[in-house]
PDB file of C-alpha atoms in Angstrom:
ATOM      1  CA  UNK A   1      49.948  33.633  51.797  1.00 40.00           C
ATOM      2  CA  UNK A   2      47.455  33.547  48.941  1.00 33.00           C
ATOM      3  CA  UNK A   3      43.751  33.485  49.669  1.00 32.00           C
ATOM      4  CA  UNK A   4      42.148  30.136  48.779  1.00 35.00           C
ATOM      5  CA  UNK A   5      38.668  30.291  50.272  1.00 38.00           C
ATOM      6  CA  UNK A   6      36.972  29.098  47.098  1.00 34.00           C
ATOM      7  CA  UNK A   7      39.459  26.232  46.797  1.00 38.00           C
ATOM      8  CA  UNK A   8      38.781  25.275  50.395  1.00 42.00           C
ATOM      9  CA  UNK A   9      35.103  24.872  49.574  1.00 40.00           C
ATOM     10  CA  UNK A  10      35.860  22.846  46.457  1.00 43.00           C
ATOM     11  CA  UNK A  11      38.202  20.612  48.461  1.00 45.00           C
ATOM     12  CA  UNK A  12      35.434  19.870  50.959  1.00 42.00           C
ATOM     13  CA  UNK A  13      32.974  19.084  48.168  1.00 40.00           C
ATOM     14  CA  UNK A  14      35.500  16.758  46.543  1.00 45.00           C
ATOM     15  CA  UNK A  15      35.886  14.870  49.786  1.00 43.00           C
ATOM     16  CA  UNK A  16      32.156  14.600  50.391  1.00 39.00           C
ATOM     17  CA  UNK A  17      31.302  12.960  47.077  1.00 37.00           C
ATOM     18  CA  UNK A  18      33.907  10.221  47.415  1.00 38.00           C
ATOM     19  CA  UNK A  19      33.386   7.066  49.448  1.00 36.00           C
ATOM     20  CA  UNK A  20      35.535   4.427  51.096  1.00 34.00           C
ATOM     21  CA  UNK A  21      37.962   4.497  53.984  1.00 31.00           C
ATOM     22  CA  UNK A  22      41.337   3.058  54.733  1.00 33.00           C
ATOM     23  CA  UNK A  23      44.348   3.600  56.906  1.00 33.00           C
ATOM     24  CA  UNK A  24      48.056   2.851  56.708  1.00 32.00           C
ATOM     25  CA  UNK A  25      49.899   2.709  60.049  1.00 32.00           C
ATOM     26  CA  UNK A  26      53.359   4.215  60.366  1.00 35.00           C
ATOM     27  CA  UNK A  27      55.549   5.558  63.127  1.00 38.00           C
ATOM     28  CA  UNK A  28      57.776   7.488  60.748  1.00 40.00           C
ATOM     29  CA  UNK A  29      58.016  11.236  61.154  1.00 40.00           C
ATOM     30  CA  UNK A  30      58.757  13.590  58.299  1.00 37.00           C
ATOM     31  CA  UNK A  31      58.302  17.177  57.324  1.00 46.00           C
ATOM     32  CA  UNK A  32      55.514  18.068  54.829  1.00 42.00           C
ATOM     33  CA  UNK A  33      56.824  17.244  51.367  1.00 44.00           C
ATOM     34  CA  UNK A  34      56.411  18.883  48.019  1.00 47.00           C
ATOM     35  CA  UNK A  35      53.223  20.835  47.587  1.00 46.00           C
ATOM     36  CA  UNK A  36      50.700  20.483  44.810  1.00 42.00           C
ATOM     37  CA  UNK A  37      48.389  22.955  43.139  1.00 43.00           C
ATOM     38  CA  UNK A  38      44.855  22.627  44.543  1.00 40.00           C
ATOM     39  CA  UNK A  39      43.217  22.056  41.154  1.00 40.00           C
ATOM     40  CA  UNK A  40      45.694  19.303  40.315  1.00 45.00           C
ATOM     41  CA  UNK A  41      45.140  17.785  43.746  1.00 42.00           C
ATOM     42  CA  UNK A  42      41.392  17.553  43.255  1.00 41.00           C
ATOM     43  CA  UNK A  43      41.740  16.092  39.759  1.00 42.00           C
ATOM     44  CA  UNK A  44      44.469  13.548  40.383  1.00 45.00           C
ATOM     45  CA  UNK A  45      44.938  12.781  44.051  1.00 38.00           C
ATOM     46  CA  UNK A  46      41.763  10.743  44.443  1.00 38.00           C
ATOM     47  CA  UNK A  47      42.513   8.200  41.724  1.00 38.00           C
ATOM     48  CA  UNK A  48      43.279   6.173  43.763  1.00 45.00           C
ATOM     49  CA  UNK A  49      42.797   8.481  46.742  1.00 50.00           C
ATOM     50  CA  UNK A  50      45.741   8.891  49.108  1.00 79.00           C
ATOM     51  CA  UNK A  51      43.369  10.671  51.486  1.00 88.00           C
ATOM     52  CA  UNK A  52      40.353   8.498  52.235  1.00 89.00           C
ATOM     53  CA  UNK A  53      37.083  10.147  53.287  1.00 92.00           C
ATOM     54  CA  UNK A  54      35.441   8.576  56.351  1.00 93.00           C
ATOM     55  CA  UNK A  55      32.278   9.497  58.148  1.00 95.00           C
ATOM     56  CA  UNK A  56      30.699  10.217  61.503  1.00 97.00           C
ATOM     57  CA  UNK A  57      28.914   7.592  63.550  1.00 96.00           C
ATOM     58  CA  UNK A  58      25.195   7.447  62.816  1.00 95.00           C
ATOM     59  CA  UNK A  59      24.327   6.044  66.249  1.00 96.00           C
ATOM     60  CA  UNK A  60      22.999   8.501  68.855  1.00 96.00           C
ATOM     61  CA  UNK A  61      25.161   8.624  71.966  1.00 97.00           C
ATOM     62  CA  UNK A  62      23.172  10.061  74.839  1.00 96.00           C
ATOM     63  CA  UNK A  63      26.159  10.189  77.178  1.00 97.00           C
ATOM     64  CA  UNK A  64      28.229  12.107  74.645  1.00 98.00           C
ATOM     65  CA  UNK A  65      25.337  14.445  73.843  1.00 98.00           C
ATOM     66  CA  UNK A  66      24.931  15.162  77.555  1.00 97.00           C
ATOM     67  CA  UNK A  67      28.659  15.783  77.933  1.00 98.00           C
ATOM     68  CA  UNK A  68      28.676  18.231  75.006  1.00 98.00           C
ATOM     69  CA  UNK A  69      25.597  20.041  76.336  1.00 98.00           C
ATOM     70  CA  UNK A  70      27.268  20.462  79.734  1.00 97.00           C
ATOM     71  CA  UNK A  71      30.681  21.389  78.339  1.00 97.00           C
ATOM     72  CA  UNK A  72      29.313  24.092  76.048  1.00 97.00           C
ATOM     73  CA  UNK A  73      26.495  25.074  78.416  1.00 97.00           C
ATOM     74  CA  UNK A  74      23.770  24.528  75.840  1.00 97.00           C
ATOM     75  CA  UNK A  75      20.329  25.122  77.421  1.00 97.00           C
ATOM     76  CA  UNK A  76      17.834  22.291  77.054  1.00 97.00           C
ATOM     77  CA  UNK A  77      15.604  24.551  74.982  1.00 96.00           C
ATOM     78  CA  UNK A  78      18.299  24.533  72.269  1.00 97.00           C
ATOM     79  CA  UNK A  79      19.115  20.816  72.268  1.00 97.00           C
ATOM     80  CA  UNK A  80      16.801  19.941  69.376  1.00 96.00           C
ATOM     81  CA  UNK A  81      18.406  22.644  67.205  1.00 95.00           C
ATOM     82  CA  UNK A  82      21.995  21.697  68.098  1.00 97.00           C
ATOM     83  CA  UNK A  83      23.584  18.955  65.991  1.00 97.00           C
ATOM     84  CA  UNK A  84      26.698  16.997  66.813  1.00 98.00           C
ATOM     85  CA  UNK A  85      28.964  14.783  64.756  1.00 98.00           C
ATOM     86  CA  UNK A  86      31.453  12.355  66.237  1.00 98.00           C
ATOM     87  CA  UNK A  87      33.902   9.801  64.937  1.00 98.00           C
ATOM     88  CA  UNK A  88      36.138   7.192  66.564  1.00 98.00           C
ATOM     89  CA  UNK A  89      39.797   7.205  65.532  1.00 98.00           C
ATOM     90  CA  UNK A  90      42.998   5.999  67.159  1.00 98.00           C
ATOM     91  CA  UNK A  91      44.824   9.328  67.230  1.00 98.00           C
ATOM     92  CA  UNK A  92      47.696   8.161  69.446  1.00 97.00           C
ATOM     93  CA  UNK A  93      48.136   4.686  67.954  1.00 94.00           C
ATOM     94  CA  UNK A  94      47.695   2.834  71.253  1.00 95.00           C
ATOM     95  CA  UNK A  95      45.002   0.493  69.931  1.00 96.00           C
ATOM     96  CA  UNK A  96      42.151   2.345  71.668  1.00 96.00           C
ATOM     97  CA  UNK A  97      40.082   4.869  69.734  1.00 97.00           C
ATOM     98  CA  UNK A  98      39.588   8.423  70.858  1.00 98.00           C
ATOM     99  CA  UNK A  99      36.594  10.526  69.775  1.00 98.00           C
ATOM    100  CA  UNK A 100      36.591  13.688  67.709  1.00 98.00           C
ATOM    101  CA  UNK A 101      33.283  15.496  68.217  1.00 98.00           C
ATOM    102  CA  UNK A 102      32.019  18.674  66.523  1.00 98.00           C
ATOM    103  CA  UNK A 103      29.087  20.742  67.749  1.00 97.00           C
ATOM    104  CA  UNK A 104      27.001  22.389  65.017  1.00 96.00           C
ATOM    105  CA  UNK A 105      24.462  25.149  65.620  1.00 94.00           C
ATOM    106  CA  UNK A 106      23.834  28.706  64.531  1.00 91.00           C
ATOM    107  CA  UNK A 107      24.509  29.908  68.085  1.00 91.00           C
ATOM    108  CA  UNK A 108      27.945  28.281  68.417  1.00 92.00           C
ATOM    109  CA  UNK A 109      29.178  28.689  64.838  1.00 89.00           C
ATOM    110  CA  UNK A 110      30.962  31.688  63.410  1.00 86.00           C
ATOM    111  CA  UNK A 111      32.747  32.359  60.138  1.00 83.00           C
ATOM    112  CA  UNK A 112      35.806  30.454  61.331  1.00 86.00           C
ATOM    113  CA  UNK A 113      33.975  27.162  61.918  1.00 93.00           C
ATOM    114  CA  UNK A 114      32.432  25.059  64.685  1.00 95.00           C
ATOM    115  CA  UNK A 115      33.701  24.141  68.171  1.00 97.00           C
ATOM    116  CA  UNK A 116      35.165  20.645  68.559  1.00 98.00           C
ATOM    117  CA  UNK A 117      36.614  18.345  71.204  1.00 98.00           C
ATOM    118  CA  UNK A 118      39.140  15.523  71.141  1.00 98.00           C
ATOM    119  CA  UNK A 119      37.962  13.121  73.836  1.00 98.00           C
ATOM    120  CA  UNK A 120      39.011  10.005  75.680  1.00 98.00           C
ATOM    121  CA  UNK A 121      36.099   7.689  76.471  1.00 97.00           C
ATOM    122  CA  UNK A 122      35.784   5.483  79.537  1.00 96.00           C
ATOM    123  CA  UNK A 123      33.334   2.915  78.236  1.00 92.00           C
ATOM    124  CA  UNK A 124      32.985   1.131  81.577  1.00 92.00           C
ATOM    125  CA  UNK A 125      31.916   4.294  83.372  1.00 93.00           C
ATOM    126  CA  UNK A 126      30.309   5.885  80.304  1.00 91.00           C
ATOM    127  CA  UNK A 127      32.270   9.100  80.840  1.00 96.00           C
ATOM    128  CA  UNK A 128      34.512  11.346  78.746  1.00 98.00           C
ATOM    129  CA  UNK A 129      37.702  13.270  79.395  1.00 98.00           C
ATOM    130  CA  UNK A 130      38.728  16.214  77.250  1.00 98.00           C
ATOM    131  CA  UNK A 131      42.145  15.751  75.660  1.00 98.00           C
ATOM    132  CA  UNK A 132      41.979  18.998  73.696  1.00 98.00           C
ATOM    133  CA  UNK A 133      39.426  21.662  72.848  1.00 98.00           C
ATOM    134  CA  UNK A 134      39.349  23.309  69.419  1.00 97.00           C
ATOM    135  CA  UNK A 135      37.631  26.662  69.323  1.00 94.00           C
ATOM    136  CA  UNK A 136      36.663  26.576  65.651  1.00 92.00           C
ATOM    137  CA  UNK A 137      37.186  23.942  62.931  1.00 94.00           C
ATOM    138  CA  UNK A 138      35.957  23.279  59.418  1.00 94.00           C
ATOM    139  CA  UNK A 139      35.275  19.644  58.601  1.00 93.00           C
ATOM    140  CA  UNK A 140      36.635  17.358  57.315  1.00 94.00           C
ATOM    141  CA  UNK A 141      39.654  17.013  59.591  1.00 94.00           C
ATOM    142  CA  UNK A 142      42.587  15.248  57.957  1.00 95.00           C
ATOM    143  CA  UNK A 143      44.392  12.716  60.152  1.00 96.00           C
ATOM    144  CA  UNK A 144      47.658  12.016  58.340  1.00 95.00           C
ATOM    145  CA  UNK A 145      49.352   8.636  58.431  1.00 96.00           C
ATOM    146  CA  UNK A 146      52.494  10.443  59.604  1.00 96.00           C
ATOM    147  CA  UNK A 147      52.897  10.672  63.371  1.00 97.00           C
ATOM    148  CA  UNK A 148      54.720  13.001  65.734  1.00 97.00           C
ATOM    149  CA  UNK A 149      55.380  12.007  69.341  1.00 97.00           C
ATOM    150  CA  UNK A 150      53.111   9.010  68.782  1.00 97.00           C
ATOM    151  CA  UNK A 151      50.089  11.016  67.585  1.00 98.00           C
ATOM    152  CA  UNK A 152      48.807  11.314  64.031  1.00 98.00           C
ATOM    153  CA  UNK A 153      49.492  14.701  62.465  1.00 97.00           C
ATOM    154  CA  UNK A 154      46.355  16.743  61.784  1.00 97.00           C
ATOM    155  CA  UNK A 155      45.583  19.162  58.981  1.00 95.00           C
ATOM    156  CA  UNK A 156      42.920  21.767  59.710  1.00 94.00           C
ATOM    157  CA  UNK A 157      41.315  23.783  56.918  1.00 92.00           C
ATOM    158  CA  UNK A 158      41.604  27.373  58.154  1.00 91.00           C
ATOM    159  CA  UNK A 159      39.638  30.317  56.781  1.00 92.00           C
ATOM    160  CA  UNK A 160      37.008  32.867  57.723  1.00 91.00           C
ATOM    161  CA  UNK A 161      36.494  35.532  60.375  1.00 85.00           C
ATOM    162  CA  UNK A 162      39.620  37.427  59.396  1.00 85.00           C
ATOM    163  CA  UNK A 163      41.980  34.449  59.626  1.00 86.00           C
ATOM    164  CA  UNK A 164      44.705  33.904  57.062  1.00 91.00           C
ATOM    165  CA  UNK A 165      43.452  31.154  54.763  1.00 93.00           C
ATOM    166  CA  UNK A 166      45.333  27.899  54.342  1.00 93.00           C
ATOM    167  CA  UNK A 167      45.890  24.419  55.705  1.00 94.00           C
ATOM    168  CA  UNK A 168      47.237  24.326  59.253  1.00 95.00           C
ATOM    169  CA  UNK A 169      49.624  21.382  59.606  1.00 96.00           C
ATOM    170  CA  UNK A 170      49.515  20.378  63.278  1.00 97.00           C
ATOM    171  CA  UNK A 171      52.027  18.113  64.989  1.00 97.00           C
ATOM    172  CA  UNK A 172      51.330  16.910  68.513  1.00 98.00           C
ATOM    173  CA  UNK A 173      53.588  18.262  71.245  1.00 97.00           C
ATOM    174  CA  UNK A 174      53.714  16.884  74.771  1.00 95.00           C
ATOM    175  CA  UNK A 175      52.172  19.384  77.144  1.00 93.00           C
ATOM    176  CA  UNK A 176      50.801  21.551  74.333  1.00 96.00           C
ATOM    177  CA  UNK A 177      48.709  19.176  72.228  1.00 97.00           C
ATOM    178  CA  UNK A 178      47.977  19.978  68.608  1.00 98.00           C
ATOM    179  CA  UNK A 179      47.557  23.734  68.930  1.00 96.00           C
ATOM    180  CA  UNK A 180      50.823  25.601  69.361  1.00 96.00           C
ATOM    181  CA  UNK A 181      53.033  28.181  67.664  1.00 93.00           C
ATOM    182  CA  UNK A 182      55.103  25.540  65.891  1.00 93.00           C
ATOM    183  CA  UNK A 183      52.288  24.652  63.484  1.00 95.00           C
ATOM    184  CA  UNK A 184      52.732  25.539  59.819  1.00 94.00           C
ATOM    185  CA  UNK A 185      50.123  27.259  57.657  1.00 95.00           C
ATOM    186  CA  UNK A 186      50.392  25.801  54.149  1.00 93.00           C
ATOM    187  CA  UNK A 187      48.959  27.158  50.909  1.00 91.00           C
ATOM    188  CA  UNK A 188      48.283  23.662  49.601  1.00 89.00           C
ATOM    189  CA  UNK A 189      47.974  20.074  50.749  1.00 86.00           C
ATOM    190  CA  UNK A 190      51.320  18.185  50.603  1.00 82.00           C
ATOM    191  CA  UNK A 191      51.426  16.119  47.409  1.00 80.00           C
ATOM    192  CA  UNK A 192      52.370  12.822  49.034  1.00 86.00           C
ATOM    193  CA  UNK A 193      50.105  13.162  52.065  1.00 90.00           C
ATOM    194  CA  UNK A 194      48.147  10.018  52.944  1.00 93.00           C
ATOM    195  CA  UNK A 195      45.595   9.521  55.678  1.00 94.00           C
ATOM    196  CA  UNK A 196      41.924   9.846  56.510  1.00 94.00           C
ATOM    197  CA  UNK A 197      39.550  12.769  56.103  1.00 94.00           C
ATOM    198  CA  UNK A 198      37.487  12.446  59.269  1.00 96.00           C
ATOM    199  CA  UNK A 199      33.917  13.710  59.469  1.00 95.00           C
ATOM    200  CA  UNK A 200      33.547  14.018  55.708  1.00 93.00           C
ATOM    201  CA  UNK A 201      29.770  14.157  56.085  1.00 93.00           C
ATOM    202  CA  UNK A 202      27.782  16.606  53.957  1.00 92.00           C
ATOM    203  CA  UNK A 203      26.270  18.636  56.784  1.00 91.00           C
ATOM    204  CA  UNK A 204      24.197  20.833  54.491  1.00 90.00           C
ATOM    205  CA  UNK A 205      22.622  17.773  52.866  1.00 92.00           C
ATOM    206  CA  UNK A 206      22.045  16.257  56.305  1.00 92.00           C
ATOM    207  CA  UNK A 207      20.196  19.367  57.374  1.00 89.00           C
ATOM    208  CA  UNK A 208      17.994  19.290  54.292  1.00 91.00           C
ATOM    209  CA  UNK A 209      17.143  15.619  54.837  1.00 92.00           C
ATOM    210  CA  UNK A 210      16.965  15.768  58.633  1.00 90.00           C
ATOM    211  CA  UNK A 211      19.556  12.996  58.875  1.00 92.00           C
ATOM    212  CA  UNK A 212      21.732  14.283  61.697  1.00 95.00           C
ATOM    213  CA  UNK A 213      22.096  13.750  65.414  1.00 97.00           C
ATOM    214  CA  UNK A 214      21.001  16.405  67.886  1.00 97.00           C
ATOM    215  CA  UNK A 215      21.606  16.868  71.585  1.00 97.00           C
ATOM    216  CA  UNK A 216      17.906  16.195  72.075  1.00 94.00           C
ATOM    217  CA  UNK A 217      17.922  12.700  70.502  1.00 87.00           C
TER     218      UNK A 217
END
């Protein structure tokens, strides 16, 4: 497995500077196809883009912030310094959106990324149920148009903290979720991959401008 940390960063930057969003629904399942060199991908794949960047909600959600604070046991004294990003997306194709939420702070982050949760929301009761917990992720998260067992495949950008660098292609398994031994670590993004790059926000720029949500909002 070749090391591609610098390409990972360039891939994120490429996603952040491009706008627009779109989604093609399909129930077909297929294995990752031919792979493409990362430089070629960045130069050609976005014209027009088969992977469409999309962005976190800008609306504060007090109930979600409270849930994240409780789940990760963040003391109230740290709420103002703890950011969170969340985005609605129909991961299981049932017509009702789930939430992917990422917690961002110096105290919860390490070299391998930030903690994240895939959540089901009960809007009537204003509560949340954890579908799956991700220990560390790097945004954006790619939700592919391809589905496995009714759930969109995910591609997680993996690097840092001694991990082997690459793109972890995750297919949903009943009883195991997205994180299991059957996932493949790819050197490059599949050439024909289409889908959405969730949470494509420029978090560094948000920090500089103060345009981010915190648990204290």
